[in-house]
Amino acid sequence: MRYQGYTGKYLEVDLTTGRIETRPVEDKLAETYLGANGFGTRLLWERVGPEVDPLSPENIIVFATGPLNGTLMPNSGRMEVITKSPLTGIYGDSNAGGFLGPELKFAGVDFVVFSGRAAAPVYLRIEDGRAELRDARHLWGKDTFETEELIQKELRDPGIKVACIGPAGENLVRYACIQATMSRSFGRVGGGAVMGSKNLKALAVRGFGPVRIADPEKFYEVATRSHFGIRGNDIYPAVSRYGTPGIVSIMNGIGRFPTKNFQLGGYDQADKINAEALREQYFVKDVACYGCPVACDKIYRVDEGPYAGTEVRSFEYETLGGYGASILNPRLDSIIKAGDLCDRLGLDVISVSRAISFAMELYDRGILKKEAFDGLNPVWGNIEDALELTRRIAYKQGIGALLSQGVRRAAAEIGHGADHYAMEVKGQEIASQDGRAQQSMGLAHVTSSRGADHLKGFPTIDETGYPTEARRRYGEQYLPDMADPRSTKFKGFLIKDGEDYAAVVDAVGTCKSGGNFVLAQLYWDDVAGAVRYATGMELDADGLKVIGERIVNLQRAYNALHGISRKDDRLPKRLLTEPNYQSTKEGSVCRLEEMLPEYYNLRGWDAENGLPTVARLRQLALDDVVERLGPKLKP
């Protein structure tokens, strides 16, 4: 391969035959898709059609890095898993930090493609470019923590990095996640279930090779400037001290903290589960992902009470929202226990907690009867039964089997109007991000390529009003509306730009939270410089924007193959018709239809069907997409 920053090799693993091939990464693929989610999107488009069941051997699952993984660039420890989602039936990807991504690069591999289905459980071991499938029958049934420890003991290497599934993935729970090096999760979209369907228990990686840089001197300048910029950012101290739990009080204050399954936008006991309470009672120490100057990760431990001995890291805002406000539970120690349980079982904490709050509301409204819960009492605030319900979901026991399918499928099976209380978009459960209090977030949920999601468009500038960053990034002409969470003006632009930039950040292998969105410190020129000097590609910010647009458009085109169009870009009726009185005195709903036309127009998509036009696809050199989608497209 002519470019540095890559190893130039990937692994093709056919689990049906056990054959492993080492193949070269083509220059053209790197030039047009950069890496990670870009590579995975292209592979999914070429190899997994609409006829493929996500849990069949014909689906693929890709573990992929980018050109900045394992370099001096800050937060360069992120990597992607891409697959067709068993939860939504469309494009799916997931991103996790930690150390697995850099380790794969050090091992001499840019990405791994798994296809087929093994006859019995296996795991893949990679060490310095050599790979082998190993028997994993003794690991089947183990939780994710046990699995990692057993693999490290078996290979006599405590430094080996492991990504694995727990019982939820083995049992094909549609939102099962993949746990990476204990502390990090490839959540959302159900990648764990795809691994389970393939009898693939884990990926274990060890490497000692270098990541070569095209222009070390100039790359060093960009990397150190980025590090100092992040450390000098105004909100760096708060983000570093509290991590994502730090936004509990902020979101609650603006009515953007979904409570009681989105019936409310704020929780009257939020002060019991906020970052200050968490740090005061359970903080042990700070930890960080590879190359991260922020260290938003923390270790928390419960020393007393019924959950004594529970210790977690990578404990996030979403766990506090899902197992706290969303089910009316103010017990912080029990929320820590829930986070630990989800990590061990391999469950996506957003989807599983939303499934539980959905079930509690259906019980409260008499749509689900007590007999359905087999001895449990699913009333609001009953955390003990919520924990037991979590376990039953992972093992698909009783009503757990129904809820393991996700709230959309569960609502369809239950009937009696249950769909009104299913908080999802395109089949994926909505995170604790209320689009009624922040209009752009509502738009982000519906335009995301993987179903409801706050991390594709990742609108942070208008969360609480962020005029300084809005002015610096976009210019004075967009203020004050751009920074006003209640305004719909310019939000199509904000989300379109965010999606394109996020696609590039994911593709190169850095962190969106660490400097690109939450701190809003780094932007197109910074990333373009880093990629240019790391790889040797002649690439500037404009070129990078084209790649970001290409990735987003190909993901939309992939979903169009599966029947997705404008009709699917919709929010649950609750968010459109039931006012959130915690955000404004007069109450607010999400005014989605005021934002969608601007978004489609800026994308160059047809406003009627919500799909890319022929002209736009040809501008992005996606001519093969034009041929394949054919009659679906307008000129």
XYZ file of C-alpha atoms in Angstrom:
635
model
C 0.000 0.000 0.000
C 1.348 3.456 -0.879
C -0.032 5.218 2.210
C 1.315 5.264 5.760
C -0.991 5.222 8.785
C -2.405 1.908 7.588
C -0.911 -1.558 7.923
C -2.090 -2.297 4.379
C -3.556 -5.687 5.331
C -6.874 -7.113 6.446
C -8.154 -10.544 7.431
C -10.988 -12.395 5.738
C -12.335 -15.046 8.127
C -14.844 -17.607 6.839
C -16.223 -19.206 9.979
C -18.031 -21.934 8.047
C -14.847 -23.366 6.515
C -12.382 -22.076 9.104
C -10.344 -20.454 6.332
C -8.408 -17.273 7.157
C -6.892 -15.162 4.402
C -4.631 -12.136 4.667
C -5.456 -9.658 1.895
C -4.103 -6.251 0.864
C -6.058 -3.062 1.519
C -6.494 -1.273 -1.801
C -5.322 2.323 -2.110
C -8.616 3.278 -3.747
C -10.615 2.068 -0.740
C -8.533 4.246 1.612
C -8.756 7.268 -0.709
C -12.541 7.119 -0.990
C -13.614 5.837 2.442
C -10.652 6.528 4.796
C -11.169 3.601 7.174
C -13.302 2.051 9.934
C -17.010 2.812 9.288
C -16.147 3.946 5.748
C -14.620 0.549 4.966
C -17.463 -1.276 6.689
C -20.175 0.680 4.892
C -18.634 -0.153 1.519
C -18.247 -3.842 2.378
C -21.813 -4.090 3.615
C -23.093 -2.428 0.431
C -21.171 -4.852 -1.772
C -21.756 -8.079 0.137
C -24.954 -8.066 2.204
C -28.151 -7.509 0.253
C -31.707 -6.911 1.440
C -32.479 -10.632 1.171
C -29.958 -11.507 3.909
C -31.243 -12.221 7.419
C -28.960 -10.365 9.870
C -28.653 -13.513 11.992
C -27.814 -15.788 9.070
C -24.317 -16.927 7.982
C -24.581 -14.631 4.945
C -24.353 -11.512 7.087
C -20.872 -10.143 7.804
C -19.469 -8.378 10.830
C -16.447 -6.117 10.411
C -14.013 -4.933 13.111
C -12.235 -1.954 11.603
C -9.681 0.711 12.522
C -8.768 4.020 10.891
C -5.490 5.664 9.870
C -5.135 7.606 13.128
C -5.644 4.656 15.470
C -2.610 4.056 17.630
C -0.937 7.367 16.726
C -0.062 10.436 18.824
C -3.272 12.172 17.793
C -5.443 12.640 20.944
C -8.185 10.094 21.576
C -6.943 7.732 18.876
C -8.241 4.597 20.585
C -11.664 4.306 18.948
C -12.665 1.602 16.484
C -15.818 0.481 14.690
C -17.909 -2.652 14.308
C -20.139 -2.675 11.226
C -22.869 -5.178 10.392
C -26.451 -5.477 9.266
C -28.442 -4.930 12.427
C -30.735 -7.662 13.783
C -32.561 -4.962 15.768
C -33.452 -2.659 12.866
C -32.818 -4.826 9.797
C -30.793 -2.007 8.192
C -27.267 -0.566 8.356
C -25.665 -0.876 11.780
C -22.428 0.268 13.310
C -20.994 0.706 16.745
C -17.993 2.545 18.119
C -15.942 1.856 21.240
C -12.849 3.294 22.870
C -10.288 1.607 25.040
C -7.265 -0.143 23.571
C -8.502 -2.753 21.107
C -8.261 -0.520 18.014
C -4.616 0.478 18.510
C -3.738 -3.114 19.402
C -5.148 -4.369 16.105
C -2.995 -1.849 14.257
C 0.070 -2.879 16.263
C -0.738 -6.474 15.272
C -0.450 -5.482 11.610
C -4.146 -5.591 10.664
C -6.398 -2.736 9.545
C -9.648 -4.658 9.735
C -11.177 -8.125 10.074
C -14.207 -9.400 8.158
C -16.121 -12.354 9.611
C -18.606 -14.294 7.493
C -20.320 -17.697 7.722
C -21.101 -19.654 10.885
C -18.779 -21.931 12.842
C -19.989 -25.443 13.634
C -19.115 -24.905 17.304
C -18.107 -21.855 19.377
C -14.728 -20.383 18.444
C -12.676 -17.261 19.037
C -10.133 -15.621 16.780
C -6.630 -15.006 18.093
C -4.450 -12.468 16.270
C -0.819 -11.862 17.169
C 1.521 -9.799 15.010
C -0.257 -10.638 11.772
C -0.736 -14.352 12.516
C -4.295 -15.502 13.118
C -5.974 -18.722 14.217
C -9.442 -19.870 15.213
C -9.498 -21.527 18.622
C -12.044 -23.684 20.390
C -14.365 -21.590 22.592
C -16.763 -24.258 23.809
C -15.404 -23.877 27.349
C -16.177 -20.127 27.171
C -19.778 -20.447 25.975
C -22.117 -19.436 28.771
C -19.523 -17.298 30.523
C -20.124 -13.611 31.064
C -17.920 -11.037 29.368
C -15.629 -10.432 32.344
C -15.068 -14.158 32.878
C -14.432 -14.651 29.167
C -11.707 -12.023 28.998
C -9.977 -13.357 32.095
C -10.095 -16.954 30.856
C -8.657 -16.022 27.440
C -5.835 -14.037 29.027
C -5.004 -16.977 31.302
C -5.237 -19.481 28.470
C -2.867 -17.449 26.307
C -0.700 -16.536 29.321
C -0.830 -12.890 28.437
C -2.656 -10.405 30.723
C -2.005 -7.696 28.152
C -3.991 -9.286 25.346
C -6.984 -7.190 24.279
C -10.327 -8.968 24.035
C -13.698 -8.154 22.510
C -16.336 -10.725 23.416
C -20.023 -11.424 23.893
C -21.894 -12.530 26.980
C -25.059 -14.583 27.450
C -27.184 -11.946 25.692
C -25.207 -12.321 22.475
C -25.217 -16.103 22.697
C -28.992 -16.050 23.153
C -29.443 -13.682 20.171
C -30.966 -10.802 22.073
C -31.429 -8.301 19.257
C -29.676 -5.481 21.107
C -26.846 -7.534 22.585
C -23.571 -5.620 22.538
C -19.916 -6.589 22.298
C -17.813 -5.884 25.348
C -14.276 -4.677 24.625
C -11.494 -5.038 27.182
C -14.067 -5.149 29.983
C -14.532 -1.418 30.253
C -15.879 -0.493 26.838
C -18.892 -1.588 24.827
C -19.724 -1.771 21.154
C -23.328 -0.941 21.961
C -26.467 -0.313 19.914
C -27.678 -2.233 16.822
C -27.083 -5.759 18.176
C -23.588 -6.671 17.008
C -23.371 -9.125 19.913
C -26.283 -11.116 18.503
C -24.584 -11.286 15.096
C -21.468 -12.720 16.761
C -23.661 -15.171 18.665
C -25.378 -16.279 15.455
C -21.941 -17.084 14.025
C -20.768 -19.006 17.117
C -18.066 -16.379 17.449
C -17.405 -15.809 21.140
C -14.469 -13.409 21.009
C -11.659 -11.640 19.218
C -8.299 -11.612 21.063
C -5.526 -9.362 19.787
C -1.890 -8.773 20.605
C 0.604 -6.736 18.584
C 3.987 -5.113 18.923
C 4.453 -3.478 15.521
C 4.648 0.241 14.697
C 2.179 2.599 13.042
C 4.231 4.327 10.365
C 3.727 8.064 9.741
C 4.326 9.761 6.382
C 5.575 13.093 7.759
C 6.486 12.597 11.441
C 7.588 16.184 12.095
C 4.436 17.865 10.784
C 2.207 15.175 12.260
C 3.806 15.764 15.657
C 2.973 19.474 15.354
C -0.691 18.756 14.617
C -0.967 16.163 17.376
C 0.640 18.291 20.099
C -1.355 21.378 19.071
C -4.523 19.281 19.326
C -3.559 17.975 22.768
C -2.851 21.461 24.118
C -6.013 22.812 22.516
C -8.142 20.196 24.241
C -6.472 20.765 27.597
C -6.982 24.510 27.265
C -10.655 24.264 26.317
C -13.006 26.062 28.733
C -15.054 22.990 29.581
C -12.121 20.573 29.733
C -11.932 20.667 33.581
C -15.615 19.713 33.992
C -15.571 16.990 31.320
C -12.361 15.548 32.705
C -13.630 15.591 36.281
C -17.089 14.142 35.715
C -17.218 12.470 32.316
C -20.626 12.082 30.684
C -22.468 11.825 34.054
C -21.640 15.523 34.352
C -24.519 16.392 32.050
C -27.254 14.883 34.263
C -27.866 18.159 36.109
C -27.457 20.205 32.927
C -29.948 18.127 30.941
C -32.369 17.986 33.837
C -32.181 21.747 34.141
C -33.323 22.314 30.559
C -35.951 19.559 30.580
C -33.945 17.249 28.365
C -33.587 14.346 30.840
C -36.277 11.801 29.818
C -38.182 10.602 32.839
C -40.831 7.901 33.266
C -40.396 6.576 29.718
C -40.422 10.100 28.225
C -43.646 11.110 29.983
C -41.615 13.913 31.565
C -38.515 15.861 30.583
C -37.067 16.205 34.060
C -36.637 14.158 37.249
C -37.374 15.719 40.653
C -34.733 13.509 42.295
C -31.965 14.074 39.735
C -29.710 15.513 42.442
C -29.489 12.022 43.961
C -28.118 10.472 40.773
C -26.012 13.268 39.309
C -22.250 13.399 38.794
C -21.608 15.228 42.049
C -23.386 12.537 44.082
C -21.646 9.818 42.095
C -18.199 11.279 42.703
C -18.807 12.047 46.355
C -20.040 8.581 47.253
C -18.440 6.078 44.878
C -15.435 7.561 43.022
C -12.222 5.529 43.149
C -9.954 6.942 40.446
C -9.670 8.366 36.914
C -8.767 6.171 33.957
C -8.369 6.916 30.259
C -8.568 5.282 26.863
C -5.534 5.057 24.604
C -3.959 8.472 23.969
C -6.720 10.440 25.701
C -5.897 13.694 27.523
C -9.442 14.009 28.898
C -9.694 10.815 30.977
C -13.480 11.035 31.254
C -13.488 7.384 32.260
C -13.756 6.634 36.009
C -13.798 3.698 38.329
C -16.661 3.685 40.834
C -17.133 1.158 43.625
C -19.976 0.410 46.047
C -18.587 -0.504 49.476
C -21.752 -0.817 51.554
C -25.320 -2.035 51.319
C -26.947 -4.728 49.190
C -24.658 -4.042 46.217
C -21.388 -3.878 48.153
C -18.454 -5.068 46.090
C -19.824 -3.821 42.771
C -17.203 -1.936 40.777
C -17.684 -0.343 37.367
C -15.771 1.754 34.880
C -16.991 3.535 31.748
C -20.122 4.369 33.698
C -22.117 6.758 31.556
C -24.898 9.335 31.564
C -27.100 6.886 29.656
C -27.019 4.350 32.505
C -28.066 7.054 34.968
C -30.881 8.059 32.642
C -32.056 4.571 31.711
C -31.974 2.872 35.116
C -32.587 6.119 37.043
C -34.957 8.758 35.726
C -36.605 6.602 33.087
C -37.905 4.130 35.678
C -38.118 6.615 38.607
C -35.288 5.068 40.585
C -33.211 7.463 42.738
C -30.899 4.792 44.236
C -27.468 5.435 42.843
C -25.877 2.238 44.137
C -28.528 0.181 42.334
C -27.864 2.039 39.062
C -24.184 1.161 39.390
C -25.261 -2.442 39.881
C -27.398 -2.252 36.742
C -24.433 -0.954 34.726
C -22.271 -3.794 35.956
C -24.976 -6.351 35.162
C -25.422 -5.062 31.602
C -21.657 -5.149 30.981
C -21.358 -8.704 32.229
C -24.388 -9.993 30.316
C -23.409 -8.050 27.187
C -26.536 -5.903 26.899
C -26.900 -2.459 25.371
C -27.842 -0.347 28.376
C -29.917 2.134 26.357
C -32.135 -0.446 24.660
C -32.571 -2.737 27.649
C -33.457 0.067 30.062
C -35.869 1.522 27.501
C -37.483 -1.916 27.117
C -37.948 -2.046 30.894
C -39.463 1.442 31.156
C -41.725 0.535 28.227
C -42.897 -2.586 30.086
C -43.450 -0.594 33.295
C -45.637 1.921 31.469
C -47.665 -0.825 29.790
C -48.209 -2.439 33.198
C -49.148 0.905 34.737
C -51.720 1.474 31.996
C -53.148 -2.043 32.221
C -52.016 -3.090 28.755
C -49.750 -5.765 30.232
C -51.176 -7.755 33.160
C -49.292 -8.939 36.234
C -49.466 -12.564 35.067
C -47.224 -11.666 32.151
C -44.343 -10.912 34.510
C -44.262 -14.303 36.265
C -43.989 -13.129 39.854
C -42.371 -9.749 39.240
C -43.991 -6.472 40.217
C -42.946 -3.994 37.515
C -44.092 -0.778 39.177
C -42.191 2.477 38.743
C -39.102 2.602 40.906
C -38.889 -1.136 41.636
C -35.213 -1.525 40.812
C -34.899 -5.036 42.231
C -37.403 -6.377 39.734
C -35.875 -4.225 36.991
C -32.550 -5.971 37.626
C -34.246 -9.365 37.502
C -36.024 -8.363 34.307
C -32.636 -7.425 32.852
C -31.358 -10.906 33.570
C -34.495 -12.539 32.088
C -34.057 -10.493 28.920
C -30.464 -11.704 28.539
C -31.584 -15.328 28.896
C -34.884 -14.770 27.052
C -36.923 -16.149 29.921
C -40.666 -15.466 30.178
C -41.495 -11.891 29.223
C -37.774 -11.341 28.795
C -38.001 -13.176 25.475
C -40.601 -10.707 24.241
C -38.645 -7.655 25.385
C -35.399 -9.034 23.968
C -36.777 -8.339 20.480
C -36.797 -4.573 21.067
C -39.766 -2.351 21.831
C -41.003 -2.086 18.226
C -41.382 -5.842 17.769
C -42.693 -6.248 21.325
C -45.340 -3.559 20.778
C -46.486 -5.187 17.533
C -46.925 -8.500 19.330
C -48.666 -7.002 22.368
C -51.087 -4.790 20.422
C -53.766 -2.746 22.268
C -52.009 0.521 21.415
C -48.677 -0.483 22.918
C -46.844 1.095 19.994
C -47.679 4.560 21.324
C -45.357 3.906 24.279
C -42.522 2.323 22.277
C -39.870 5.050 22.183
C -37.956 4.096 19.060
C -37.007 5.213 15.573
C -36.576 2.638 12.788
C -36.693 -0.049 15.480
C -33.911 1.255 17.707
C -34.713 2.583 21.178
C -34.176 6.313 21.821
C -31.395 7.272 24.205
C -31.915 9.705 27.091
C -31.920 12.630 24.676
C -35.301 14.387 24.428
C -35.920 16.066 21.080
C -38.706 18.208 22.535
C -36.271 20.218 24.648
C -33.567 20.368 21.978
C -35.123 20.484 18.519
C -31.972 19.443 16.669
C -31.822 16.240 18.706
C -35.215 15.209 17.402
C -33.950 15.699 13.864
C -30.750 13.781 14.636
C -32.763 10.773 15.809
C -34.695 10.448 12.557
C -31.869 11.082 10.068
C -29.364 8.755 11.764
C -28.423 5.829 9.540
C -28.731 3.266 12.349
C -32.102 4.217 13.838
C -32.633 6.516 16.820
C -29.297 7.962 17.732
C -27.713 11.050 19.242
C -24.138 10.338 18.125
C -24.447 10.566 14.326
C -25.477 14.226 14.100
C -24.244 14.776 17.688
C -25.659 18.288 18.188
C -23.855 19.716 21.224
C -23.550 23.378 20.298
C -27.223 24.099 20.964
C -27.696 21.828 23.970
C -27.500 24.627 26.486
C -26.547 27.527 24.263
C -22.942 27.484 23.145
C -22.612 30.787 21.206
C -18.822 30.978 21.370
C -18.355 27.653 19.631
C -21.258 28.305 17.236
C -19.638 31.592 16.234
C -16.182 30.044 15.845
C -17.386 27.085 13.777
C -20.183 28.553 11.699
C -20.025 32.344 11.895
C -22.049 35.185 13.398
C -24.770 34.970 10.752
C -26.215 31.802 12.324
C -26.689 33.320 15.774
C -28.706 33.415 17.958
C -30.831 30.576 16.449
C -27.979 28.103 15.949
C -27.233 28.089 19.685
C -30.879 28.118 20.806
C -32.119 24.580 21.580
C -35.750 25.634 21.092
C -35.231 27.106 17.639
C -35.622 24.983 14.503
C -33.782 27.470 12.283
C -30.437 26.274 10.852
C -30.821 22.892 12.563
C -30.904 21.049 9.247
C -27.509 22.565 8.544
C -26.224 21.739 12.037
C -27.195 18.068 11.749
C -25.971 17.665 8.180
C -22.574 19.097 9.064
C -22.456 17.029 12.261
C -23.243 13.787 10.439
C -20.587 14.360 7.791
C -17.969 15.312 10.363
C -18.904 12.426 12.667
C -18.594 9.979 9.781
C -15.020 11.178 9.214
C -14.118 11.151 12.912
C -15.372 7.574 13.142
C -13.522 6.651 9.951
C -10.123 7.892 11.140
C -10.407 6.249 14.573
C -10.636 9.126 17.037
C -13.183 10.054 19.689
C -16.184 12.281 19.122
C -16.563 13.090 22.810
C -12.908 13.750 23.506
C -12.348 16.837 21.373
C -14.519 16.900 18.301
C -18.044 17.417 19.576
C -18.426 17.706 23.361
C -15.462 20.068 23.665
C -15.901 21.214 20.033
C -12.177 21.946 19.943
C -11.079 20.081 16.796
C -12.733 20.491 13.411
C -12.272 19.792 9.705
C -8.877 21.469 9.250
C -7.374 19.733 12.301
C -8.442 16.276 11.173
C -7.477 16.939 7.559
C -3.969 17.945 8.661
C -3.611 14.891 10.856
C -4.741 12.531 8.075
C -2.568 14.241 5.476
C 0.630 14.033 7.522
C -0.109 10.552 8.903
C -0.935 8.951 5.570
C 0.678 11.085 2.872
C -2.660 11.573 1.071
C -3.145 14.920 -0.631
C -6.202 15.763 1.388
C -7.608 19.059 2.715
C -10.780 19.939 4.621
C -12.882 20.116 1.446
C -11.703 16.682 0.373
C -12.492 15.334 3.794
C -16.013 16.751 3.619
C -16.629 14.896 0.365
C -15.567 11.625 1.993
C -17.869 12.281 4.961
C -20.783 12.954 2.615
C -19.969 9.859 0.601
C -20.101 7.633 3.678
C -23.398 9.143 4.881
C -24.979 8.858 1.434
C -23.899 5.258 0.990
C -25.393 4.372 4.366
C -28.658 6.014 3.291
C -28.513 4.178 -0.018
C -27.959 0.883 1.818
C -31.030 1.568 3.940
C -32.974 2.496 0.778
C -32.244 -0.995 -0.535
C -34.167 -2.194 2.506
C -37.162 0.048 1.821
C -36.214 3.004 4.012
C -37.400 6.412 2.784
C -38.865 9.641 4.112
C -41.856 7.807 5.554
C -39.488 6.208 8.091
C -37.932 9.510 9.193
C -40.403 9.956 12.010
C -40.480 10.212 15.788
C -42.852 8.495 18.225
C -46.141 10.377 18.492
C -45.411 11.178 22.130
C -42.549 13.473 21.128
C -44.674 15.162 18.468
C -47.925 15.603 20.379
C -47.345 15.410 24.165
C -45.698 18.636 25.419
C -42.634 18.540 27.618
C -43.409 21.064 30.359
C -39.991 20.771 31.949
C -38.352 22.465 28.948
C -40.659 25.501 28.747
C -43.617 26.711 30.817
C -45.928 26.544 27.822
C -44.669 23.064 26.957
C -42.793 21.992 23.844
C -43.015 19.221 21.277
C -40.500 18.400 18.565
C -41.271 20.419 15.413
C -39.696 17.929 13.069
C -41.440 19.066 9.887
C -39.885 22.532 10.215
C -36.372 21.030 10.004
C -36.554 18.107 7.604
C -36.946 20.139 4.354
C -33.782 22.146 5.104
C -31.899 18.945 5.861
C -32.983 17.175 2.646
C -32.228 20.265 0.578
C -28.700 20.650 1.948
C -28.053 16.957 1.376
C -29.209 17.146 -2.206
C -31.861 14.552 -1.463
C -35.330 14.512 -2.942
C -37.696 16.092 -0.400
C -40.567 13.796 -1.381
C -38.931 10.405 -0.919
C -35.987 11.443 1.262
C -33.446 9.652 -0.948
C -30.268 10.912 -2.621
C -30.823 12.126 -6.163
C -28.971 10.703 -9.144
C -27.087 13.975 -9.523
C -25.919 13.992 -5.916
C -24.750 10.370 -6.052
C -22.798 10.985 -9.248
C -21.130 14.032 -7.659
C -19.935 11.703 -4.910
C -18.654 9.133 -7.429
C -21.324 6.641 -6.354
C -22.358 5.633 -9.879
C -22.784 1.995 -8.903
C -25.350 3.083 -6.332
C -27.311 4.830 -9.063
C -27.373 1.649 -11.112
C -28.440 -0.539 -8.208
C -31.163 1.690 -6.760
C -32.422 2.573 -10.226
C -36.150 3.393 -10.215
C -36.143 4.441 -6.558
C -34.159 7.564 -7.417
C -35.128 10.896 -8.949
C -32.814 12.839 -11.261
